[in-house]
Amino acid sequence: MMQRLTGLLLLTLCPAASFAFSPLERMILEELTCERAPNSLAILRNLSDNGQITPGDNLGYDSLSCWKIVGGLTLAGMPFESLCVYEESPSLQASHPEFYYRGPGTSPGQTLSLGSSESADALSDWYLEIFGPRNIYTAIAEGEETTLQTLSEVSCTDWMLPRPRD
């Protein structure tokens, strides 16, 4: 149901480009809608299989698994150069140590973030066009606030999820 809704949302917001989205692009955009906790495993497998990340090149940062994306990645016209993830599930961490690790300290929460060489203003405009205003103030970071010190970054974390209705 959520995939169908996300697909319709993407078709509505990006009608000309939506037919050109690759399966990986659709997968990442769906996770960035942040309607549920991001699930990064299929994304990591796809990027690894395509040679865009090498699991052993994990830059690991405060329990986050991070990689520079070989050749970059373009999502709906926006270029990205890095990817960071965190998986909360101990069983997924244990079964996929090539992608996930758990450092000491507090969990950063279920996370998917992508670093860009574009300005935070350009990334914010892109985000608003695709996802709307709901998470704009928490989804976009810039400069020293980004995980790998990229110019800007877009994220979905479990603490950004919609609050359950009573």
PDB file of C-alpha atoms in Angstrom:
ATOM      1  CA  MET A   1       0.000   0.000   0.000  1.00  0.00           C
ATOM      2  CA  MET A   2       2.750   2.449   0.984  1.00  0.00           C
ATOM      3  CA  GLN A   3       4.715   1.701  -2.211  1.00  0.00           C
ATOM      4  CA  ARG A   4       1.652   2.429  -4.320  1.00  0.00           C
ATOM      5  CA  LEU A   5       1.040   5.705  -2.452  1.00  0.00           C
ATOM      6  CA  THR A   6       4.685   6.700  -2.808  1.00  0.00           C
ATOM      7  CA  GLY A   7       4.612   5.875  -6.510  1.00  0.00           C
ATOM      8  CA  LEU A   8       1.527   8.014  -7.005  1.00  0.00           C
ATOM      9  CA  LEU A   9       3.121  10.835  -5.022  1.00  0.00           C
ATOM     10  CA  LEU A  10       6.271  10.686  -7.158  1.00  0.00           C
ATOM     11  CA  LEU A  11       4.226  10.579 -10.371  1.00  0.00           C
ATOM     12  CA  THR A  12       2.243  13.630  -9.263  1.00  0.00           C
ATOM     13  CA  LEU A  13       5.244  15.674  -8.150  1.00  0.00           C
ATOM     14  CA  CYS A  14       7.661  14.713 -10.928  1.00  0.00           C
ATOM     15  CA  PRO A  15       5.496  13.642 -13.868  1.00  0.00           C
ATOM     16  CA  ALA A  16       8.086  14.170 -16.609  1.00  0.00           C
ATOM     17  CA  ALA A  17      10.973  12.553 -14.763  1.00  0.00           C
ATOM     18  CA  SER A  18       9.059   9.788 -13.025  1.00  0.00           C
ATOM     19  CA  PHE A  19       9.128   7.458 -16.004  1.00  0.00           C
ATOM     20  CA  ALA A  20      12.917   7.730 -16.123  1.00  0.00           C
ATOM     21  CA  PHE A  21      13.455   6.698 -12.487  1.00  0.00           C
ATOM     22  CA  SER A  22      15.569   3.600 -12.126  1.00  0.00           C
ATOM     23  CA  PRO A  23      14.499   0.937  -9.619  1.00  0.00           C
ATOM     24  CA  LEU A  24      17.297   2.102  -7.278  1.00  0.00           C
ATOM     25  CA  GLU A  25      16.206   5.725  -7.613  1.00  0.00           C
ATOM     26  CA  ARG A  26      12.597   4.815  -6.807  1.00  0.00           C
ATOM     27  CA  MET A  27      13.766   2.724  -3.834  1.00  0.00           C
ATOM     28  CA  ILE A  28      15.796   5.563  -2.324  1.00  0.00           C
ATOM     29  CA  LEU A  29      13.140   8.202  -2.961  1.00  0.00           C
ATOM     30  CA  GLU A  30      10.567   5.962  -1.296  1.00  0.00           C
ATOM     31  CA  GLU A  31      12.760   5.675   1.799  1.00  0.00           C
ATOM     32  CA  LEU A  32      13.285   9.453   1.849  1.00  0.00           C
ATOM     33  CA  THR A  33       9.510  10.035   2.007  1.00  0.00           C
ATOM     34  CA  CYS A  34      10.048   9.141   5.668  1.00  0.00           C
ATOM     35  CA  GLU A  35       6.593   7.656   6.182  1.00  0.00           C
ATOM     36  CA  ARG A  36       8.226   4.721   7.985  1.00  0.00           C
ATOM     37  CA  ALA A  37      11.673   3.990   9.383  1.00  0.00           C
ATOM     38  CA  PRO A  38      14.147   3.808   6.492  1.00  0.00           C
ATOM     39  CA  ASN A  39      15.257   0.360   5.396  1.00  0.00           C
ATOM     40  CA  SER A  40      18.663   0.501   3.759  1.00  0.00           C
ATOM     41  CA  LEU A  41      19.585  -3.139   3.106  1.00  0.00           C
ATOM     42  CA  ALA A  42      18.238  -3.391  -0.466  1.00  0.00           C
ATOM     43  CA  ILE A  43      19.818  -0.021  -1.300  1.00  0.00           C
ATOM     44  CA  LEU A  44      23.193  -1.124   0.059  1.00  0.00           C
ATOM     45  CA  ARG A  45      23.028  -4.435  -1.818  1.00  0.00           C
ATOM     46  CA  ASN A  46      22.143  -2.657  -5.051  1.00  0.00           C
ATOM     47  CA  LEU A  47      24.942  -0.087  -4.695  1.00  0.00           C
ATOM     48  CA  SER A  48      27.410  -2.833  -3.781  1.00  0.00           C
ATOM     49  CA  ASP A  49      26.350  -5.062  -6.691  1.00  0.00           C
ATOM     50  CA  ASN A  50      26.744  -2.069  -9.052  1.00  0.00           C
ATOM     51  CA  GLY A  51      30.233  -1.319  -7.695  1.00  0.00           C
ATOM     52  CA  GLN A  52      29.152   2.072  -6.384  1.00  0.00           C
ATOM     53  CA  ILE A  53      30.131   1.189  -2.815  1.00  0.00           C
ATOM     54  CA  THR A  54      32.554  -1.393  -1.502  1.00  0.00           C
ATOM     55  CA  PRO A  55      31.448  -2.753   1.882  1.00  0.00           C
ATOM     56  CA  GLY A  56      35.060  -2.827   3.149  1.00  0.00           C
ATOM     57  CA  ASP A  57      35.411   0.903   2.416  1.00  0.00           C
ATOM     58  CA  ASN A  58      32.897   1.771   5.156  1.00  0.00           C
ATOM     59  CA  LEU A  59      33.957   5.107   6.647  1.00  0.00           C
ATOM     60  CA  GLY A  60      32.066   4.303   9.870  1.00  0.00           C
ATOM     61  CA  TYR A  61      31.147   7.290  11.994  1.00  0.00           C
ATOM     62  CA  ASP A  62      29.520   7.050  15.437  1.00  0.00           C
ATOM     63  CA  SER A  63      27.779   3.721  14.626  1.00  0.00           C
ATOM     64  CA  LEU A  64      26.761   4.998  11.178  1.00  0.00           C
ATOM     65  CA  SER A  65      27.994   3.060   8.164  1.00  0.00           C
ATOM     66  CA  CYS A  66      29.074   5.564   5.505  1.00  0.00           C
ATOM     67  CA  TRP A  67      30.494   5.359   2.012  1.00  0.00           C
ATOM     68  CA  LYS A  68      31.545   7.662  -0.767  1.00  0.00           C
ATOM     69  CA  ILE A  69      29.451   6.668  -3.798  1.00  0.00           C
ATOM     70  CA  VAL A  70      31.767   5.764  -6.686  1.00  0.00           C
ATOM     71  CA  GLY A  71      30.727   7.847  -9.671  1.00  0.00           C
ATOM     72  CA  GLY A  72      28.061   9.597  -7.599  1.00  0.00           C
ATOM     73  CA  LEU A  73      24.338   9.034  -7.805  1.00  0.00           C
ATOM     74  CA  THR A  74      21.631  11.275  -9.229  1.00  0.00           C
ATOM     75  CA  LEU A  75      18.119  11.163  -7.752  1.00  0.00           C
ATOM     76  CA  ALA A  76      15.399  13.077  -9.576  1.00  0.00           C
ATOM     77  CA  GLY A  77      18.065  15.423 -10.939  1.00  0.00           C
ATOM     78  CA  MET A  78      19.968  15.990  -7.655  1.00  0.00           C
ATOM     79  CA  PRO A  79      23.557  14.692  -7.429  1.00  0.00           C
ATOM     80  CA  PHE A  80      24.710  12.794  -4.333  1.00  0.00           C
ATOM     81  CA  GLU A  81      28.216  11.688  -3.458  1.00  0.00           C
ATOM     82  CA  SER A  82      27.902   9.867  -0.132  1.00  0.00           C
ATOM     83  CA  LEU A  83      25.565   7.616   1.804  1.00  0.00           C
ATOM     84  CA  CYS A  84      25.244   6.906   5.533  1.00  0.00           C
ATOM     85  CA  VAL A  85      22.940   4.391   7.199  1.00  0.00           C
ATOM     86  CA  TYR A  86      22.183   2.955  10.592  1.00  0.00           C
ATOM     87  CA  GLU A  87      20.234  -0.229  11.240  1.00  0.00           C
ATOM     88  CA  GLU A  88      18.547  -0.633  14.651  1.00  0.00           C
ATOM     89  CA  SER A  89      17.848  -4.355  14.318  1.00  0.00           C
ATOM     90  CA  PRO A  90      20.548  -6.401  16.089  1.00  0.00           C
ATOM     91  CA  SER A  91      19.642  -9.402  13.931  1.00  0.00           C
ATOM     92  CA  LEU A  92      20.165  -7.437  10.681  1.00  0.00           C
ATOM     93  CA  GLN A  93      23.389  -5.995  12.078  1.00  0.00           C
ATOM     94  CA  ALA A  94      24.596  -9.511  12.907  1.00  0.00           C
ATOM     95  CA  SER A  95      23.520 -11.054   9.596  1.00  0.00           C
ATOM     96  CA  HIS A  96      25.041  -8.237   7.484  1.00  0.00           C
ATOM     97  CA  PRO A  97      28.290  -7.190   9.155  1.00  0.00           C
ATOM     98  CA  GLU A  98      29.573  -6.167   5.728  1.00  0.00           C
ATOM     99  CA  PHE A  99      27.147  -3.209   5.856  1.00  0.00           C
ATOM    100  CA  TYR A 100      26.321  -2.545   9.503  1.00  0.00           C
ATOM    101  CA  TYR A 101      28.277  -2.197  12.676  1.00  0.00           C
ATOM    102  CA  ARG A 102      27.454  -0.959  16.153  1.00  0.00           C
ATOM    103  CA  GLY A 103      29.902   1.305  17.913  1.00  0.00           C
ATOM    104  CA  PRO A 104      29.773   2.267  21.581  1.00  0.00           C
ATOM    105  CA  GLY A 105      27.322   4.877  22.832  1.00  0.00           C
ATOM    106  CA  THR A 106      23.786   5.895  22.052  1.00  0.00           C
ATOM    107  CA  SER A 107      22.151   4.693  18.845  1.00  0.00           C
ATOM    108  CA  PRO A 108      21.725   7.404  16.204  1.00  0.00           C
ATOM    109  CA  GLY A 109      18.348   5.836  15.321  1.00  0.00           C
ATOM    110  CA  GLN A 110      17.321   4.125  12.106  1.00  0.00           C
ATOM    111  CA  THR A 111      18.918   6.367   9.452  1.00  0.00           C
ATOM    112  CA  LEU A 112      19.350   6.902   5.741  1.00  0.00           C
ATOM    113  CA  SER A 113      21.207  10.035   4.628  1.00  0.00           C
ATOM    114  CA  LEU A 114      22.772  11.150   1.380  1.00  0.00           C
ATOM    115  CA  GLY A 115      25.423  13.859   1.056  1.00  0.00           C
ATOM    116  CA  SER A 116      25.422  16.261  -1.873  1.00  0.00           C
ATOM    117  CA  SER A 117      27.845  18.745  -3.413  1.00  0.00           C
ATOM    118  CA  GLU A 118      24.913  21.085  -4.066  1.00  0.00           C
ATOM    119  CA  SER A 119      24.020  23.923  -1.699  1.00  0.00           C
ATOM    120  CA  ALA A 120      21.543  23.399   1.128  1.00  0.00           C
ATOM    121  CA  ASP A 121      19.229  25.885  -0.614  1.00  0.00           C
ATOM    122  CA  ALA A 122      19.260  23.843  -3.835  1.00  0.00           C
ATOM    123  CA  LEU A 123      18.760  20.614  -1.887  1.00  0.00           C
ATOM    124  CA  SER A 124      15.890  22.191   0.082  1.00  0.00           C
ATOM    125  CA  ASP A 125      14.177  23.307  -3.138  1.00  0.00           C
ATOM    126  CA  TRP A 126      14.567  19.781  -4.549  1.00  0.00           C
ATOM    127  CA  TYR A 127      13.215  18.255  -1.328  1.00  0.00           C
ATOM    128  CA  LEU A 128      10.194  20.597  -1.202  1.00  0.00           C
ATOM    129  CA  GLU A 129       9.316  19.815  -4.811  1.00  0.00           C
ATOM    130  CA  ILE A 130       9.387  16.066  -4.253  1.00  0.00           C
ATOM    131  CA  PHE A 131       8.361  15.543  -0.620  1.00  0.00           C
ATOM    132  CA  GLY A 132       6.637  18.749   0.453  1.00  0.00           C
ATOM    133  CA  PRO A 133       7.238  20.759   3.623  1.00  0.00           C
ATOM    134  CA  ARG A 134       6.595  18.208   6.405  1.00  0.00           C
ATOM    135  CA  ASN A 135      10.228  17.419   7.293  1.00  0.00           C
ATOM    136  CA  ILE A 136      12.065  20.225   5.498  1.00  0.00           C
ATOM    137  CA  TYR A 137      13.567  21.665   8.687  1.00  0.00           C
ATOM    138  CA  THR A 138      14.914  18.325   9.909  1.00  0.00           C
ATOM    139  CA  ALA A 139      15.668  16.503   6.652  1.00  0.00           C
ATOM    140  CA  ILE A 140      18.219  18.991   5.307  1.00  0.00           C
ATOM    141  CA  ALA A 141      21.591  19.713   6.895  1.00  0.00           C
ATOM    142  CA  GLU A 142      24.527  21.735   5.658  1.00  0.00           C
ATOM    143  CA  GLY A 143      28.277  21.973   6.099  1.00  0.00           C
ATOM    144  CA  GLU A 144      29.539  20.932   9.525  1.00  0.00           C
ATOM    145  CA  GLU A 145      26.081  19.589  10.422  1.00  0.00           C
ATOM    146  CA  THR A 146      26.373  16.889   7.747  1.00  0.00           C
ATOM    147  CA  THR A 147      27.746  13.490   8.645  1.00  0.00           C
ATOM    148  CA  LEU A 148      30.697  13.454   6.235  1.00  0.00           C
ATOM    149  CA  GLN A 149      31.124  17.239   5.934  1.00  0.00           C
ATOM    150  CA  THR A 150      29.532  17.412   2.480  1.00  0.00           C
ATOM    151  CA  LEU A 151      28.073  20.728   1.361  1.00  0.00           C
ATOM    152  CA  SER A 152      24.555  19.494   2.173  1.00  0.00           C
ATOM    153  CA  GLU A 153      22.730  16.322   3.199  1.00  0.00           C
ATOM    154  CA  VAL A 154      19.203  14.914   3.081  1.00  0.00           C
ATOM    155  CA  SER A 155      18.083  12.374   5.683  1.00  0.00           C
ATOM    156  CA  CYS A 156      15.279  10.249   6.970  1.00  0.00           C
ATOM    157  CA  THR A 157      15.576   9.030  10.534  1.00  0.00           C
ATOM    158  CA  ASP A 158      13.047   7.226  12.669  1.00  0.00           C
ATOM    159  CA  TRP A 159      12.605  10.292  14.882  1.00  0.00           C
ATOM    160  CA  MET A 160      11.237  12.194  11.851  1.00  0.00           C
ATOM    161  CA  LEU A 161       8.341   9.762  11.364  1.00  0.00           C
ATOM    162  CA  PRO A 162       4.758  10.977  11.600  1.00  0.00           C
ATOM    163  CA  ARG A 163       3.366  10.745  15.093  1.00  0.00           C
ATOM    164  CA  PRO A 164       0.676   8.069  15.566  1.00  0.00           C
ATOM    165  CA  ARG A 165      -2.796   9.484  15.869  1.00  0.00           C
ATOM    166  CA  ASP A 166      -4.714   8.765  19.069  1.00  0.00           C
TER     167      ASP A 166
END
